[in-house]
């Protein structure tokens, strides 16, 4: 079998410093935005959206590193974030519903939408820089409770 190499793995993998790959090829500026939504108690059963964050134009979202967390005692029997996207595509980043546990605190990884987690990566434009999460619930949420979003992106 053949051994195949990426553009940053040299064919000579010795630990000699002069043989290492140029750091310009291997480094990245991965940033995280942490946004928190505080419940008002008057959220609609469905159709409401949460404006999560405004990403810089030119950023490259990395949705497979995103997380959604919540406090305990959120109220409502079923609270969910059905999609995460932007103004142009409601489920650009995730079309898999994230259950926000209404009784216990929790954290869930976002299941990235294939279109934004494969090559070539999606690049944020002026029209798509606002990250928006859809919101649904069966009973009223407890006012003051928080849902937190961790958004990873590269510049």
Tab-separated table of C-alpha atoms in Angstrom:
chain	number	residue	atom	x	y	z
A	1	UNK	CA	0.000	0.000	0.000
A	2	UNK	CA	1.129	3.525	-0.713
A	3	UNK	CA	1.564	6.256	1.863
A	4	UNK	CA	-0.085	9.462	0.733
A	5	UNK	CA	0.756	12.951	2.009
A	6	UNK	CA	-1.219	16.169	2.387
A	7	UNK	CA	0.202	19.543	1.448
A	8	UNK	CA	1.445	20.074	5.039
A	9	UNK	CA	2.913	16.619	5.772
A	10	UNK	CA	6.438	16.381	4.381
A	11	UNK	CA	7.525	13.085	2.916
A	12	UNK	CA	10.510	13.185	5.288
A	13	UNK	CA	8.848	13.096	8.715
A	14	UNK	CA	12.055	13.349	10.761
A	15	UNK	CA	12.054	15.633	13.779
A	16	UNK	CA	14.849	17.781	12.422
A	17	UNK	CA	13.628	21.391	12.687
A	18	UNK	CA	14.904	22.359	9.241
A	19	UNK	CA	12.695	19.653	7.694
A	20	UNK	CA	9.468	20.807	9.283
A	21	UNK	CA	6.678	22.286	7.250
A	22	UNK	CA	6.423	26.071	6.960
A	23	UNK	CA	4.166	27.327	9.761
A	24	UNK	CA	2.332	29.594	7.301
A	25	UNK	CA	0.761	26.434	5.849
A	26	UNK	CA	-0.203	24.831	9.150
A	27	UNK	CA	-1.399	27.643	11.401
A	28	UNK	CA	-4.869	29.063	11.386
A	29	UNK	CA	-6.697	31.850	13.116
A	30	UNK	CA	-9.608	29.930	14.631
A	31	UNK	CA	-11.890	32.202	16.616
A	32	UNK	CA	-14.886	31.556	18.798
A	33	UNK	CA	-17.869	33.789	19.419
A	34	UNK	CA	-19.952	32.997	22.481
A	35	UNK	CA	-23.463	34.393	22.403
A	36	UNK	CA	-26.142	34.047	25.083
A	37	UNK	CA	-29.888	34.355	24.621
A	38	UNK	CA	-31.923	35.155	27.740
A	39	UNK	CA	-35.516	33.900	27.622
A	40	UNK	CA	-38.312	36.437	27.987
A	41	UNK	CA	-41.053	33.893	28.674
A	42	UNK	CA	-43.073	35.197	25.727
A	43	UNK	CA	-41.375	33.234	22.926
A	44	UNK	CA	-43.785	31.890	20.301
A	45	UNK	CA	-44.350	28.139	20.047
A	46	UNK	CA	-42.714	28.153	16.616
A	47	UNK	CA	-41.566	30.644	14.037
A	48	UNK	CA	-39.367	32.734	16.317
A	49	UNK	CA	-35.688	33.045	15.514
A	50	UNK	CA	-32.727	33.973	17.669
A	51	UNK	CA	-30.161	36.333	16.129
A	52	UNK	CA	-27.057	34.592	17.440
A	53	UNK	CA	-24.056	36.512	16.114
A	54	UNK	CA	-22.736	38.672	13.305
A	55	UNK	CA	-19.684	37.073	11.707
A	56	UNK	CA	-17.085	39.160	9.890
A	57	UNK	CA	-17.346	39.223	6.099
A	58	UNK	CA	-14.774	36.779	4.738
A	59	UNK	CA	-14.943	34.496	7.781
A	60	UNK	CA	-15.143	30.750	7.189
A	61	UNK	CA	-17.557	29.108	9.660
A	62	UNK	CA	-16.534	25.769	11.163
A	63	UNK	CA	-19.955	24.445	12.277
A	64	UNK	CA	-18.651	21.028	13.299
A	65	UNK	CA	-17.066	22.805	16.306
A	66	UNK	CA	-20.237	24.690	17.303
A	67	UNK	CA	-22.137	23.932	20.537
A	68	UNK	CA	-25.437	24.898	22.114
A	69	UNK	CA	-25.749	24.869	25.915
A	70	UNK	CA	-28.589	25.635	28.304
A	71	UNK	CA	-29.344	26.224	31.958
A	72	UNK	CA	-31.496	23.865	34.029
A	73	UNK	CA	-35.237	24.465	34.552
A	74	UNK	CA	-35.840	26.134	31.185
A	75	UNK	CA	-39.591	25.488	31.396
A	76	UNK	CA	-41.547	24.115	28.474
A	77	UNK	CA	-41.734	20.378	27.902
A	78	UNK	CA	-39.914	20.393	24.560
A	79	UNK	CA	-37.549	23.178	23.571
A	80	UNK	CA	-35.520	22.837	20.386
A	81	UNK	CA	-33.233	24.654	18.004
A	82	UNK	CA	-34.420	23.010	14.752
A	83	UNK	CA	-32.035	24.832	12.397
A	84	UNK	CA	-29.081	27.207	12.424
A	85	UNK	CA	-28.401	29.304	9.355
A	86	UNK	CA	-28.470	32.860	8.073
A	87	UNK	CA	-30.785	35.268	6.244
A	88	UNK	CA	-30.203	33.527	2.902
A	89	UNK	CA	-30.367	29.898	4.056
A	90	UNK	CA	-32.151	28.995	7.302
A	91	UNK	CA	-30.290	25.696	7.685
A	92	UNK	CA	-26.928	26.552	6.116
A	93	UNK	CA	-25.003	25.432	9.223
A	94	UNK	CA	-27.291	22.800	10.764
A	95	UNK	CA	-30.549	21.167	9.724
A	96	UNK	CA	-30.488	18.678	12.600
A	97	UNK	CA	-32.699	19.695	15.525
A	98	UNK	CA	-30.893	20.321	18.804
A	99	UNK	CA	-32.945	19.449	21.859
A	100	UNK	CA	-32.562	21.958	24.667
A	101	UNK	CA	-33.277	19.936	27.792
A	102	UNK	CA	-35.955	21.780	29.721
A	103	UNK	CA	-35.244	20.220	33.135
A	104	UNK	CA	-31.457	19.817	33.377
A	105	UNK	CA	-28.493	21.847	32.199
A	106	UNK	CA	-26.865	20.505	29.087
A	107	UNK	CA	-24.587	21.058	26.146
A	108	UNK	CA	-24.900	19.594	22.660
A	109	UNK	CA	-22.663	19.607	19.631
A	110	UNK	CA	-24.129	21.039	16.448
A	111	UNK	CA	-24.464	18.499	13.637
A	112	UNK	CA	-22.958	20.439	10.769
A	113	UNK	CA	-24.785	20.648	7.464
A	114	UNK	CA	-22.796	18.820	4.805
A	115	UNK	CA	-22.743	21.809	2.454
A	116	UNK	CA	-20.730	23.945	4.917
A	117	UNK	CA	-18.478	21.265	6.389
A	118	UNK	CA	-17.070	19.957	3.109
A	119	UNK	CA	-14.617	21.493	0.682
A	120	UNK	CA	-14.691	24.140	-0.492
A	121	UNK	CA	-15.689	25.794	2.777
A	122	UNK	CA	-18.437	28.429	2.797
A	123	UNK	CA	-17.182	32.035	3.041
A	124	UNK	CA	-19.403	34.588	4.811
A	125	UNK	CA	-20.655	37.500	2.703
A	126	UNK	CA	-22.327	40.731	3.717
A	127	UNK	CA	-25.725	39.136	3.023
A	128	UNK	CA	-24.986	36.043	5.141
A	129	UNK	CA	-23.032	37.364	8.108
A	130	UNK	CA	-25.890	37.118	10.640
A	131	UNK	CA	-26.122	33.665	12.239
A	132	UNK	CA	-29.766	32.883	13.001
A	133	UNK	CA	-31.185	29.956	15.000
A	134	UNK	CA	-34.802	28.835	14.662
A	135	UNK	CA	-36.606	28.224	17.931
A	136	UNK	CA	-39.555	26.041	18.935
A	137	UNK	CA	-41.194	25.006	22.201
A	138	UNK	CA	-44.372	23.381	23.480
A	139	UNK	CA	-44.881	25.350	26.732
A	140	UNK	CA	-43.667	28.747	27.848
A	141	UNK	CA	-40.000	29.097	28.720
A	142	UNK	CA	-38.984	30.396	32.118
A	143	UNK	CA	-38.060	34.072	31.829
A	144	UNK	CA	-34.414	34.793	32.583
A	145	UNK	CA	-33.121	31.334	31.633
A	146	UNK	CA	-30.225	31.233	29.172
A	147	UNK	CA	-29.259	29.386	26.001
A	148	UNK	CA	-25.632	29.791	24.976
A	149	UNK	CA	-24.167	29.368	21.474
A	150	UNK	CA	-20.490	28.733	20.797
A	151	UNK	CA	-19.672	29.653	17.184
A	152	UNK	CA	-16.288	28.750	15.651
A	153	UNK	CA	-14.946	30.425	12.526
A	154	UNK	CA	-11.645	31.033	10.741
A	155	UNK	CA	-10.375	34.342	9.430
